């Protein structure tokens, strides 16, 4: 067998969780039942994979067979929802005596989890639950704020283990709108205008301006205005922005000014600032700043990177 | 001549009708003063007083309770035939008025005790010069209905009236009037309204809410940042409101108090004085630091609130003074510069209260 094909087999089989191994191999229907029976499925995964690849080699499996195996893997939902739920629940219940966990399946392979926390001596508090929404096909979960901070690591651990991941990382992204968070994290916010033609709409817009205006009124800085419009459109796109309420920046940067050169010139320490932008719809508000003349165009990348980076909490330091 | 006179009077009455009723000689006098000071530029310099007679008379306990509260500011026209010797009478009159209003069913607070007590007292030391009238305090306290309980009366509402550095106004007003142009209220708005109504009826005066504009807020921020503190309790924070549509945007900018002080010290050149240039430069530095990062021109937005370890002020005319408890000598006091058009600039400075440091 070609080395690359062997590698392909190895990687495809490695992707299969141990719990699904038998199911997938049976569905693939390349290795016979007898052959599968002879394989030791209790050994370490690396060794099992080696054995299976050898078997495939013996049977002269081709790259097409490998491709078929790949399709089978995709077809069968490798994520076992029931197993996730029971595992998640077990982990929490093992650690805490009084905890109540409820599940609700939602669309798009999402599961809503509600956790009511108690303590060793008190029953779970039903009025301060934590909600988690986990999208099984993605490595993302969204949680509501947890009133008991000490439970957060446990929650993270339960999610990680139950979903067969290695570790969980908290993102610097917070909002009241789950749909907006999803839009940002799954990069769905710019899908409405995939075939956007940048030249035509702008021309139409300029025309609109002329039709409704008195011909005696002329725009000063017309060119600049159009440039600002164009740049804003390029930065923000023409679609509606995902909804966030705030962005926070912790700055630790030195004071530098072109006009006030000697102010704080000798000071080595940076200025420690905390800047917070709040709005019912932050990104739309930011988008309107340059056209209104309140900001320069292009707007600072610190602001425009929010949806791309999936962050609205930043720590900025001098390099 | 005739036509000039009539226009003159017309202008006078249309401007002054909000403030005064009747009193033609006074109208004329005030009009002449107005004409002299028709353009009142902000004084470009404000002295930072090192020491003043304010400290001598101050009752620390009485003034201390004025701190840590949010006060809503109003400007008040001079009171007609107000006398400091009648304070007790005023207290009982106001008390009766409040009881009557509440019985009428107007502005009844749910659960509030109808048994209230009103006190009027002078607040010594809260003035700028000896010429200024004394400040006085009005309080509404609740009386416990049960005779067996000998509890202290709970303060429901506090208002104080003062005049600080009111020289320009005092010169123009006849002796029948008492000028206490600044009124500060803490407590339920309904009580403020009742007290205001009684004062308006009794002393022929008029209250109007005092807004603090961005220009004055910047001055306050600069002066409060300039105060030397042993320990800073809070950051120097600014809040801007951005006039963009369709969504509103608020920008809050908080600087570590030590860094704000360092910036001020770098800007401040004249000892003992704060100049307009320095305030402008201070704000400019903040704007440019912000612009460097975000490309947004804060100067094009509206400054709405400033807050420091010393005090905070909101454009809606709300202020709050904080006492730095850890400092053994720092004691904040208020002094006010009064402008002819009813705009008060409110400054809060720290003064050395300890006798050792008095000069």
mmCIF file with all atom_site columns, C-alpha atoms in Angstrom, chain B residues 105-286:
data_model
loop_
_atom_site.group_PDB
_atom_site.id
_atom_site.type_symbol
_atom_site.label_atom_id
_atom_site.label_alt_id
_atom_site.label_comp_id
_atom_site.label_asym_id
_atom_site.label_entity_id
_atom_site.label_seq_id
_atom_site.pdbx_PDB_ins_code
_atom_site.Cartn_x
_atom_site.Cartn_y
_atom_site.Cartn_z
_atom_site.occupancy
_atom_site.B_iso_or_equiv
_atom_site.pdbx_formal_charge
_atom_site.auth_seq_id
_atom_site.auth_comp_id
_atom_site.auth_asym_id
_atom_site.auth_atom_id
_atom_site.pdbx_PDB_model_num
ATOM 1   C CA . UNK B 1 105 ? -53.509 63.465 48.669 1.00 0.00 ? 105 UNK B CA 1
ATOM 2   C CA . UNK B 1 106 ? -50.815 65.111 46.659 1.00 0.00 ? 106 UNK B CA 1
ATOM 3   C CA . UNK B 1 107 ? -47.473 63.435 46.506 1.00 0.00 ? 107 UNK B CA 1
ATOM 4   C CA . UNK B 1 108 ? -48.085 60.804 49.073 1.00 0.00 ? 108 UNK B CA 1
ATOM 5   C CA . UNK B 1 109 ? -45.237 58.417 49.559 1.00 0.00 ? 109 UNK B CA 1
ATOM 6   C CA . UNK B 1 110 ? -46.412 54.927 50.239 1.00 0.00 ? 110 UNK B CA 1
ATOM 7   C CA . UNK B 1 111 ? -45.753 53.908 53.775 1.00 0.00 ? 111 UNK B CA 1
ATOM 8   C CA . UNK B 1 112 ? -44.484 57.276 54.811 1.00 0.00 ? 112 UNK B CA 1
ATOM 9   C CA . UNK B 1 113 ? -45.234 58.439 58.260 1.00 0.00 ? 113 UNK B CA 1
ATOM 10  C CA . UNK B 1 114 ? -47.442 61.529 58.342 1.00 0.00 ? 114 UNK B CA 1
ATOM 11  C CA . UNK B 1 115 ? -45.689 62.622 61.472 1.00 0.00 ? 115 UNK B CA 1
ATOM 12  C CA . UNK B 1 116 ? -42.860 64.695 60.255 1.00 0.00 ? 116 UNK B CA 1
ATOM 13  C CA . UNK B 1 117 ? -40.738 67.394 61.734 1.00 0.00 ? 117 UNK B CA 1
ATOM 14  C CA . UNK B 1 118 ? -39.086 70.218 59.874 1.00 0.00 ? 118 UNK B CA 1
ATOM 15  C CA . UNK B 1 119 ? -35.950 71.999 60.995 1.00 0.00 ? 119 UNK B CA 1
ATOM 16  C CA . UNK B 1 120 ? -34.261 75.157 59.732 1.00 0.00 ? 120 UNK B CA 1
ATOM 17  C CA . UNK B 1 121 ? -30.740 75.803 60.882 1.00 0.00 ? 121 UNK B CA 1
ATOM 18  C CA . UNK B 1 122 ? -27.855 77.943 59.798 1.00 0.00 ? 122 UNK B CA 1
ATOM 19  C CA . UNK B 1 123 ? -24.828 76.317 58.330 1.00 0.00 ? 123 UNK B CA 1
ATOM 20  C CA . UNK B 1 124 ? -21.882 78.352 59.447 1.00 0.00 ? 124 UNK B CA 1
ATOM 21  C CA . UNK B 1 125 ? -18.876 78.803 57.295 1.00 0.00 ? 125 UNK B CA 1
ATOM 22  C CA . UNK B 1 126 ? -20.406 77.848 53.975 1.00 0.00 ? 126 UNK B CA 1
ATOM 23  C CA . UNK B 1 127 ? -19.689 81.103 52.243 1.00 0.00 ? 127 UNK B CA 1
ATOM 24  C CA . UNK B 1 128 ? -16.944 82.816 50.337 1.00 0.00 ? 128 UNK B CA 1
ATOM 25  C CA . UNK B 1 129 ? -16.607 86.242 51.897 1.00 0.00 ? 129 UNK B CA 1
ATOM 26  C CA . UNK B 1 130 ? -18.002 87.846 55.016 1.00 0.00 ? 130 UNK B CA 1
ATOM 27  C CA . UNK B 1 131 ? -20.504 89.700 52.871 1.00 0.00 ? 131 UNK B CA 1
ATOM 28  C CA . UNK B 1 132 ? -22.151 86.519 51.728 1.00 0.00 ? 132 UNK B CA 1
ATOM 29  C CA . UNK B 1 133 ? -25.299 85.614 53.611 1.00 0.00 ? 133 UNK B CA 1
ATOM 30  C CA . UNK B 1 134 ? -25.098 82.587 55.842 1.00 0.00 ? 134 UNK B CA 1
ATOM 31  C CA . UNK B 1 135 ? -26.020 79.272 54.372 1.00 0.00 ? 135 UNK B CA 1
ATOM 32  C CA . UNK B 1 136 ? -28.935 77.496 55.931 1.00 0.00 ? 136 UNK B CA 1
ATOM 33  C CA . UNK B 1 137 ? -30.170 73.972 56.071 1.00 0.00 ? 137 UNK B CA 1
ATOM 34  C CA . UNK B 1 138 ? -33.705 72.645 55.880 1.00 0.00 ? 138 UNK B CA 1
ATOM 35  C CA . UNK B 1 139 ? -34.465 69.109 56.903 1.00 0.00 ? 139 UNK B CA 1
ATOM 36  C CA . UNK B 1 140 ? -37.541 66.943 56.976 1.00 0.00 ? 140 UNK B CA 1
ATOM 37  C CA . UNK B 1 141 ? -37.361 64.278 59.635 1.00 0.00 ? 141 UNK B CA 1
ATOM 38  C CA . UNK B 1 142 ? -39.752 61.533 60.466 1.00 0.00 ? 142 UNK B CA 1
ATOM 39  C CA . UNK B 1 143 ? -41.139 61.365 63.963 1.00 0.00 ? 143 UNK B CA 1
ATOM 40  C CA . UNK B 1 144 ? -41.649 58.015 65.525 1.00 0.00 ? 144 UNK B CA 1
ATOM 41  C CA . UNK B 1 145 ? -45.308 57.530 66.382 1.00 0.00 ? 145 UNK B CA 1
ATOM 42  C CA . UNK B 1 146 ? -44.684 55.287 69.306 1.00 0.00 ? 146 UNK B CA 1
ATOM 43  C CA . UNK B 1 147 ? -43.902 57.332 72.423 1.00 0.00 ? 147 UNK B CA 1
ATOM 44  C CA . UNK B 1 148 ? -42.011 54.482 74.012 1.00 0.00 ? 148 UNK B CA 1
ATOM 45  C CA . UNK B 1 149 ? -39.435 54.457 71.262 1.00 0.00 ? 149 UNK B CA 1
ATOM 46  C CA . UNK B 1 150 ? -36.880 57.112 71.828 1.00 0.00 ? 150 UNK B CA 1
ATOM 47  C CA . UNK B 1 151 ? -35.206 56.683 68.500 1.00 0.00 ? 151 UNK B CA 1
ATOM 48  C CA . UNK B 1 152 ? -33.332 59.378 66.697 1.00 0.00 ? 152 UNK B CA 1
ATOM 49  C CA . UNK B 1 153 ? -35.390 61.027 64.022 1.00 0.00 ? 153 UNK B CA 1
ATOM 50  C CA . UNK B 1 154 ? -34.713 59.661 60.617 1.00 0.00 ? 154 UNK B CA 1
ATOM 51  C CA . UNK B 1 155 ? -33.771 62.268 58.059 1.00 0.00 ? 155 UNK B CA 1
ATOM 52  C CA . UNK B 1 156 ? -36.047 61.977 55.070 1.00 0.00 ? 156 UNK B CA 1
ATOM 53  C CA . UNK B 1 157 ? -34.992 64.957 53.067 1.00 0.00 ? 157 UNK B CA 1
ATOM 54  C CA . UNK B 1 158 ? -32.278 67.613 53.211 1.00 0.00 ? 158 UNK B CA 1
ATOM 55  C CA . UNK B 1 159 ? -31.890 70.866 51.363 1.00 0.00 ? 159 UNK B CA 1
ATOM 56  C CA . UNK B 1 160 ? -29.384 73.605 51.816 1.00 0.00 ? 160 UNK B CA 1
ATOM 57  C CA . UNK B 1 161 ? -29.194 77.113 50.499 1.00 0.00 ? 161 UNK B CA 1
ATOM 58  C CA . UNK B 1 162 ? -25.988 79.046 50.119 1.00 0.00 ? 162 UNK B CA 1
ATOM 59  C CA . UNK B 1 163 ? -24.286 81.970 48.528 1.00 0.00 ? 163 UNK B CA 1
ATOM 60  C CA . UNK B 1 164 ? -20.595 81.893 47.895 1.00 0.00 ? 164 UNK B CA 1
ATOM 61  C CA . UNK B 1 165 ? -18.677 84.783 46.341 1.00 0.00 ? 165 UNK B CA 1
ATOM 62  C CA . UNK B 1 166 ? -21.939 86.376 45.317 1.00 0.00 ? 166 UNK B CA 1
ATOM 63  C CA . UNK B 1 167 ? -20.475 89.881 45.322 1.00 0.00 ? 167 UNK B CA 1
ATOM 64  C CA . UNK B 1 168 ? -21.630 90.806 41.852 1.00 0.00 ? 168 UNK B CA 1
ATOM 65  C CA . UNK B 1 169 ? -25.225 90.008 42.690 1.00 0.00 ? 169 UNK B CA 1
ATOM 66  C CA . UNK B 1 170 ? -25.222 91.387 46.211 1.00 0.00 ? 170 UNK B CA 1
ATOM 67  C CA . UNK B 1 171 ? -24.307 94.829 44.936 1.00 0.00 ? 171 UNK B CA 1
ATOM 68  C CA . UNK B 1 172 ? -27.435 95.092 42.850 1.00 0.00 ? 172 UNK B CA 1
ATOM 69  C CA . UNK B 1 173 ? -30.014 93.759 45.244 1.00 0.00 ? 173 UNK B CA 1
ATOM 70  C CA . UNK B 1 174 ? -31.892 95.815 47.812 1.00 0.00 ? 174 UNK B CA 1
ATOM 71  C CA . UNK B 1 175 ? -31.842 94.962 51.490 1.00 0.00 ? 175 UNK B CA 1
ATOM 72  C CA . UNK B 1 176 ? -35.233 93.327 51.348 1.00 0.00 ? 176 UNK B CA 1
ATOM 73  C CA . UNK B 1 177 ? -33.728 90.456 49.454 1.00 0.00 ? 177 UNK B CA 1
ATOM 74  C CA . UNK B 1 178 ? -31.536 87.643 50.672 1.00 0.00 ? 178 UNK B CA 1
ATOM 75  C CA . UNK B 1 179 ? -29.371 86.084 48.015 1.00 0.00 ? 179 UNK B CA 1
ATOM 76  C CA . UNK B 1 180 ? -28.835 82.396 48.373 1.00 0.00 ? 180 UNK B CA 1
ATOM 77  C CA . UNK B 1 181 ? -28.636 81.470 44.740 1.00 0.00 ? 181 UNK B CA 1
ATOM 78  C CA . UNK B 1 182 ? -27.541 77.888 45.068 1.00 0.00 ? 182 UNK B CA 1
ATOM 79  C CA . UNK B 1 183 ? -29.898 75.273 46.366 1.00 0.00 ? 183 UNK B CA 1
ATOM 80  C CA . UNK B 1 184 ? -28.931 71.631 46.814 1.00 0.00 ? 184 UNK B CA 1
ATOM 81  C CA . UNK B 1 185 ? -31.439 68.886 47.563 1.00 0.00 ? 185 UNK B CA 1
ATOM 82  C CA . UNK B 1 186 ? -31.101 65.296 48.657 1.00 0.00 ? 186 UNK B CA 1
ATOM 83  C CA . UNK B 1 187 ? -34.090 63.040 49.082 1.00 0.00 ? 187 UNK B CA 1
ATOM 84  C CA . UNK B 1 188 ? -37.351 62.251 47.347 1.00 0.00 ? 188 UNK B CA 1
ATOM 85  C CA . UNK B 1 189 ? -38.249 64.544 44.480 1.00 0.00 ? 189 UNK B CA 1
ATOM 86  C CA . UNK B 1 190 ? -41.755 64.940 45.780 1.00 0.00 ? 190 UNK B CA 1
ATOM 87  C CA . UNK B 1 191 ? -40.394 66.506 48.946 1.00 0.00 ? 191 UNK B CA 1
ATOM 88  C CA . UNK B 1 192 ? -38.143 68.795 46.921 1.00 0.00 ? 192 UNK B CA 1
ATOM 89  C CA . UNK B 1 193 ? -41.195 69.937 44.980 1.00 0.00 ? 193 UNK B CA 1
ATOM 90  C CA . UNK B 1 194 ? -43.229 70.625 48.118 1.00 0.00 ? 194 UNK B CA 1
ATOM 91  C CA . UNK B 1 195 ? -40.436 72.573 49.789 1.00 0.00 ? 195 UNK B CA 1
ATOM 92  C CA . UNK B 1 196 ? -39.819 74.477 46.564 1.00 0.00 ? 196 UNK B CA 1
ATOM 93  C CA . UNK B 1 197 ? -43.482 75.406 46.264 1.00 0.00 ? 197 UNK B CA 1
ATOM 94  C CA . UNK B 1 198 ? -43.576 76.712 49.817 1.00 0.00 ? 198 UNK B CA 1
ATOM 95  C CA . UNK B 1 199 ? -40.449 78.832 49.306 1.00 0.00 ? 199 UNK B CA 1
ATOM 96  C CA . UNK B 1 200 ? -41.794 80.190 46.051 1.00 0.00 ? 200 UNK B CA 1
ATOM 97  C CA . UNK B 1 201 ? -45.060 81.174 47.683 1.00 0.00 ? 201 UNK B CA 1
ATOM 98  C CA . UNK B 1 202 ? -43.523 82.572 50.842 1.00 0.00 ? 202 UNK B CA 1
ATOM 99  C CA . UNK B 1 203 ? -40.524 84.447 49.475 1.00 0.00 ? 203 UNK B CA 1
ATOM 100 C CA . UNK B 1 204 ? -41.529 85.261 45.897 1.00 0.00 ? 204 UNK B CA 1
ATOM 101 C CA . UNK B 1 205 ? -38.641 83.392 44.451 1.00 0.00 ? 205 UNK B CA 1
ATOM 102 C CA . UNK B 1 206 ? -38.147 80.919 41.653 1.00 0.00 ? 206 UNK B CA 1
ATOM 103 C CA . UNK B 1 207 ? -36.208 77.690 41.401 1.00 0.00 ? 207 UNK B CA 1
ATOM 104 C CA . UNK B 1 208 ? -34.795 76.360 38.206 1.00 0.00 ? 208 UNK B CA 1
ATOM 105 C CA . UNK B 1 209 ? -32.799 73.214 37.682 1.00 0.00 ? 209 UNK B CA 1
ATOM 106 C CA . UNK B 1 210 ? -29.151 73.858 37.198 1.00 0.00 ? 210 UNK B CA 1
ATOM 107 C CA . UNK B 1 211 ? -27.477 72.044 34.407 1.00 0.00 ? 211 UNK B CA 1
ATOM 108 C CA . UNK B 1 212 ? -23.723 71.794 34.392 1.00 0.00 ? 212 UNK B CA 1
ATOM 109 C CA . UNK B 1 213 ? -22.377 72.094 30.894 1.00 0.00 ? 213 UNK B CA 1
ATOM 110 C CA . UNK B 1 214 ? -19.418 70.276 29.435 1.00 0.00 ? 214 UNK B CA 1
ATOM 111 C CA . UNK B 1 215 ? -17.199 73.309 29.742 1.00 0.00 ? 215 UNK B CA 1
ATOM 112 C CA . UNK B 1 216 ? -17.731 73.492 33.489 1.00 0.00 ? 216 UNK B CA 1
ATOM 113 C CA . UNK B 1 217 ? -17.474 69.745 33.878 1.00 0.00 ? 217 UNK B CA 1
ATOM 114 C CA . UNK B 1 218 ? -14.003 69.912 32.319 1.00 0.00 ? 218 UNK B CA 1
ATOM 115 C CA . UNK B 1 219 ? -13.009 72.597 34.781 1.00 0.00 ? 219 UNK B CA 1
ATOM 116 C CA . UNK B 1 220 ? -14.233 70.487 37.640 1.00 0.00 ? 220 UNK B CA 1
ATOM 117 C CA . UNK B 1 221 ? -12.433 67.423 36.396 1.00 0.00 ? 221 UNK B CA 1
ATOM 118 C CA . UNK B 1 222 ? -9.186  69.368 36.093 1.00 0.00 ? 222 UNK B CA 1
ATOM 119 C CA . UNK B 1 223 ? -9.493  70.975 39.506 1.00 0.00 ? 223 UNK B CA 1
ATOM 120 C CA . UNK B 1 224 ? -10.436 67.795 41.269 1.00 0.00 ? 224 UNK B CA 1
ATOM 121 C CA . UNK B 1 225 ? -7.626  65.904 39.583 1.00 0.00 ? 225 UNK B CA 1
ATOM 122 C CA . UNK B 1 226 ? -5.315  68.651 40.778 1.00 0.00 ? 226 UNK B CA 1
ATOM 123 C CA . UNK B 1 227 ? -6.183  67.927 44.388 1.00 0.00 ? 227 UNK B CA 1
ATOM 124 C CA . UNK B 1 228 ? -3.412  66.201 46.168 1.00 0.00 ? 228 UNK B CA 1
ATOM 125 C CA . UNK B 1 229 ? -4.640  63.099 47.902 1.00 0.00 ? 229 UNK B CA 1
ATOM 126 C CA . UNK B 1 230 ? -2.827  60.789 50.242 1.00 0.00 ? 230 UNK B CA 1
ATOM 127 C CA . UNK B 1 231 ? -4.818  57.897 48.974 1.00 0.00 ? 231 UNK B CA 1
ATOM 128 C CA . UNK B 1 232 ? -6.926  57.615 45.900 1.00 0.00 ? 232 UNK B CA 1
ATOM 129 C CA . UNK B 1 233 ? -10.148 55.752 46.267 1.00 0.00 ? 233 UNK B CA 1
ATOM 130 C CA . UNK B 1 234 ? -11.378 55.886 42.723 1.00 0.00 ? 234 UNK B CA 1
ATOM 131 C CA . UNK B 1 235 ? -10.273 56.409 39.155 1.00 0.00 ? 235 UNK B CA 1
ATOM 132 C CA . UNK B 1 236 ? -10.735 59.677 37.323 1.00 0.00 ? 236 UNK B CA 1
ATOM 133 C CA . UNK B 1 237 ? -13.584 58.836 35.037 1.00 0.00 ? 237 UNK B CA 1
ATOM 134 C CA . UNK B 1 238 ? -15.333 60.644 32.224 1.00 0.00 ? 238 UNK B CA 1
ATOM 135 C CA . UNK B 1 239 ? -18.525 59.739 30.455 1.00 0.00 ? 239 UNK B CA 1
ATOM 136 C CA . UNK B 1 240 ? -19.345 61.003 26.991 1.00 0.00 ? 240 UNK B CA 1
ATOM 137 C CA . UNK B 1 241 ? -22.586 60.641 25.136 1.00 0.00 ? 241 UNK B CA 1
ATOM 138 C CA . UNK B 1 242 ? -22.219 60.367 21.382 1.00 0.00 ? 242 UNK B CA 1
ATOM 139 C CA . UNK B 1 243 ? -24.920 61.954 19.258 1.00 0.00 ? 243 UNK B CA 1
ATOM 140 C CA . UNK B 1 244 ? -25.110 59.316 16.585 1.00 0.00 ? 244 UNK B CA 1
ATOM 141 C CA . UNK B 1 245 ? -28.175 57.785 15.110 1.00 0.00 ? 245 UNK B CA 1
ATOM 142 C CA . UNK B 1 246 ? -30.037 55.565 15.120 1.00 0.00 ? 246 UNK B CA 1
ATOM 143 C CA . UNK B 1 247 ? -28.341 54.013 18.123 1.00 0.00 ? 247 UNK B CA 1
ATOM 144 C CA . UNK B 1 248 ? -26.967 55.962 21.053 1.00 0.00 ? 248 UNK B CA 1
ATOM 145 C CA . UNK B 1 249 ? -23.433 55.320 22.193 1.00 0.00 ? 249 UNK B CA 1
ATOM 146 C CA . UNK B 1 250 ? -21.838 56.024 25.545 1.00 0.00 ? 250 UNK B CA 1
ATOM 147 C CA . UNK B 1 251 ? -18.110 56.108 26.031 1.00 0.00 ? 251 UNK B CA 1
ATOM 148 C CA . UNK B 1 252 ? -16.670 55.776 29.486 1.00 0.00 ? 252 UNK B CA 1
ATOM 149 C CA . UNK B 1 253 ? -12.988 56.616 29.939 1.00 0.00 ? 253 UNK B CA 1
ATOM 150 C CA . UNK B 1 254 ? -11.442 55.868 33.292 1.00 0.00 ? 254 UNK B CA 1
ATOM 151 C CA . UNK B 1 255 ? -7.817  56.678 34.094 1.00 0.00 ? 255 UNK B CA 1
ATOM 152 C CA . UNK B 1 256 ? -5.861  55.483 37.040 1.00 0.00 ? 256 UNK B CA 1
ATOM 153 C CA . UNK B 1 257 ? -5.880  58.428 39.463 1.00 0.00 ? 257 UNK B CA 1
ATOM 154 C CA . UNK B 1 258 ? -2.082  58.488 39.790 1.00 0.00 ? 258 UNK B CA 1
ATOM 155 C CA . UNK B 1 259 ? -1.716  58.694 36.033 1.00 0.00 ? 259 UNK B CA 1
ATOM 156 C CA . UNK B 1 260 ? -4.341  61.425 35.796 1.00 0.00 ? 260 UNK B CA 1
ATOM 157 C CA . UNK B 1 261 ? -2.471  63.384 38.466 1.00 0.00 ? 261 UNK B CA 1
ATOM 158 C CA . UNK B 1 262 ? 0.826   62.871 36.635 1.00 0.00 ? 262 UNK B CA 1
ATOM 159 C CA . UNK B 1 263 ? -0.752  64.188 33.456 1.00 0.00 ? 263 UNK B CA 1
ATOM 160 C CA . UNK B 1 264 ? -2.139  67.201 35.301 1.00 0.00 ? 264 UNK B CA 1
ATOM 161 C CA . UNK B 1 265 ? 1.200   67.925 36.962 1.00 0.00 ? 265 UNK B CA 1
ATOM 162 C CA . UNK B 1 266 ? 2.861   67.853 33.576 1.00 0.00 ? 266 UNK B CA 1
ATOM 163 C CA . UNK B 1 267 ? 0.326   70.341 32.253 1.00 0.00 ? 267 UNK B CA 1
ATOM 164 C CA . UNK B 1 268 ? 0.131   72.613 35.268 1.00 0.00 ? 268 UNK B CA 1
ATOM 165 C CA . UNK B 1 269 ? 2.582   75.485 35.176 1.00 0.00 ? 269 UNK B CA 1
ATOM 166 C CA . UNK B 1 270 ? 1.276   78.244 37.435 1.00 0.00 ? 270 UNK B CA 1
ATOM 167 C CA . UNK B 1 271 ? 1.421   77.445 41.126 1.00 0.00 ? 271 UNK B CA 1
ATOM 168 C CA . UNK B 1 272 ? -1.643  78.379 43.135 1.00 0.00 ? 272 UNK B CA 1
ATOM 169 C CA . UNK B 1 273 ? -3.762  79.006 40.043 1.00 0.00 ? 273 UNK B CA 1
ATOM 170 C CA . UNK B 1 274 ? -5.555  77.051 37.416 1.00 0.00 ? 274 UNK B CA 1
ATOM 171 C CA . UNK B 1 275 ? -5.783  78.642 34.002 1.00 0.00 ? 275 UNK B CA 1
ATOM 172 C CA . UNK B 1 276 ? -8.066  78.047 31.053 1.00 0.00 ? 276 UNK B CA 1
ATOM 173 C CA . UNK B 1 277 ? -5.116  76.998 28.935 1.00 0.00 ? 277 UNK B CA 1
ATOM 174 C CA . UNK B 1 278 ? -4.184  74.340 31.422 1.00 0.00 ? 278 UNK B CA 1
ATOM 175 C CA . UNK B 1 279 ? -7.686  72.921 31.551 1.00 0.00 ? 279 UNK B CA 1
ATOM 176 C CA . UNK B 1 280 ? -7.874  72.897 27.761 1.00 0.00 ? 280 UNK B CA 1
ATOM 177 C CA . UNK B 1 281 ? -4.497  71.230 27.475 1.00 0.00 ? 281 UNK B CA 1
ATOM 178 C CA . UNK B 1 282 ? -5.406  68.615 30.050 1.00 0.00 ? 282 UNK B CA 1
ATOM 179 C CA . UNK B 1 283 ? -8.569  67.708 28.168 1.00 0.00 ? 283 UNK B CA 1
ATOM 180 C CA . UNK B 1 284 ? -6.725  67.844 24.854 1.00 0.00 ? 284 UNK B CA 1
ATOM 181 C CA . UNK B 1 285 ? -4.229  65.302 26.074 1.00 0.00 ? 285 UNK B CA 1
ATOM 182 C CA . UNK B 1 286 ? -7.025  62.969 27.070 1.00 0.00 ? 286 UNK B CA 1
#
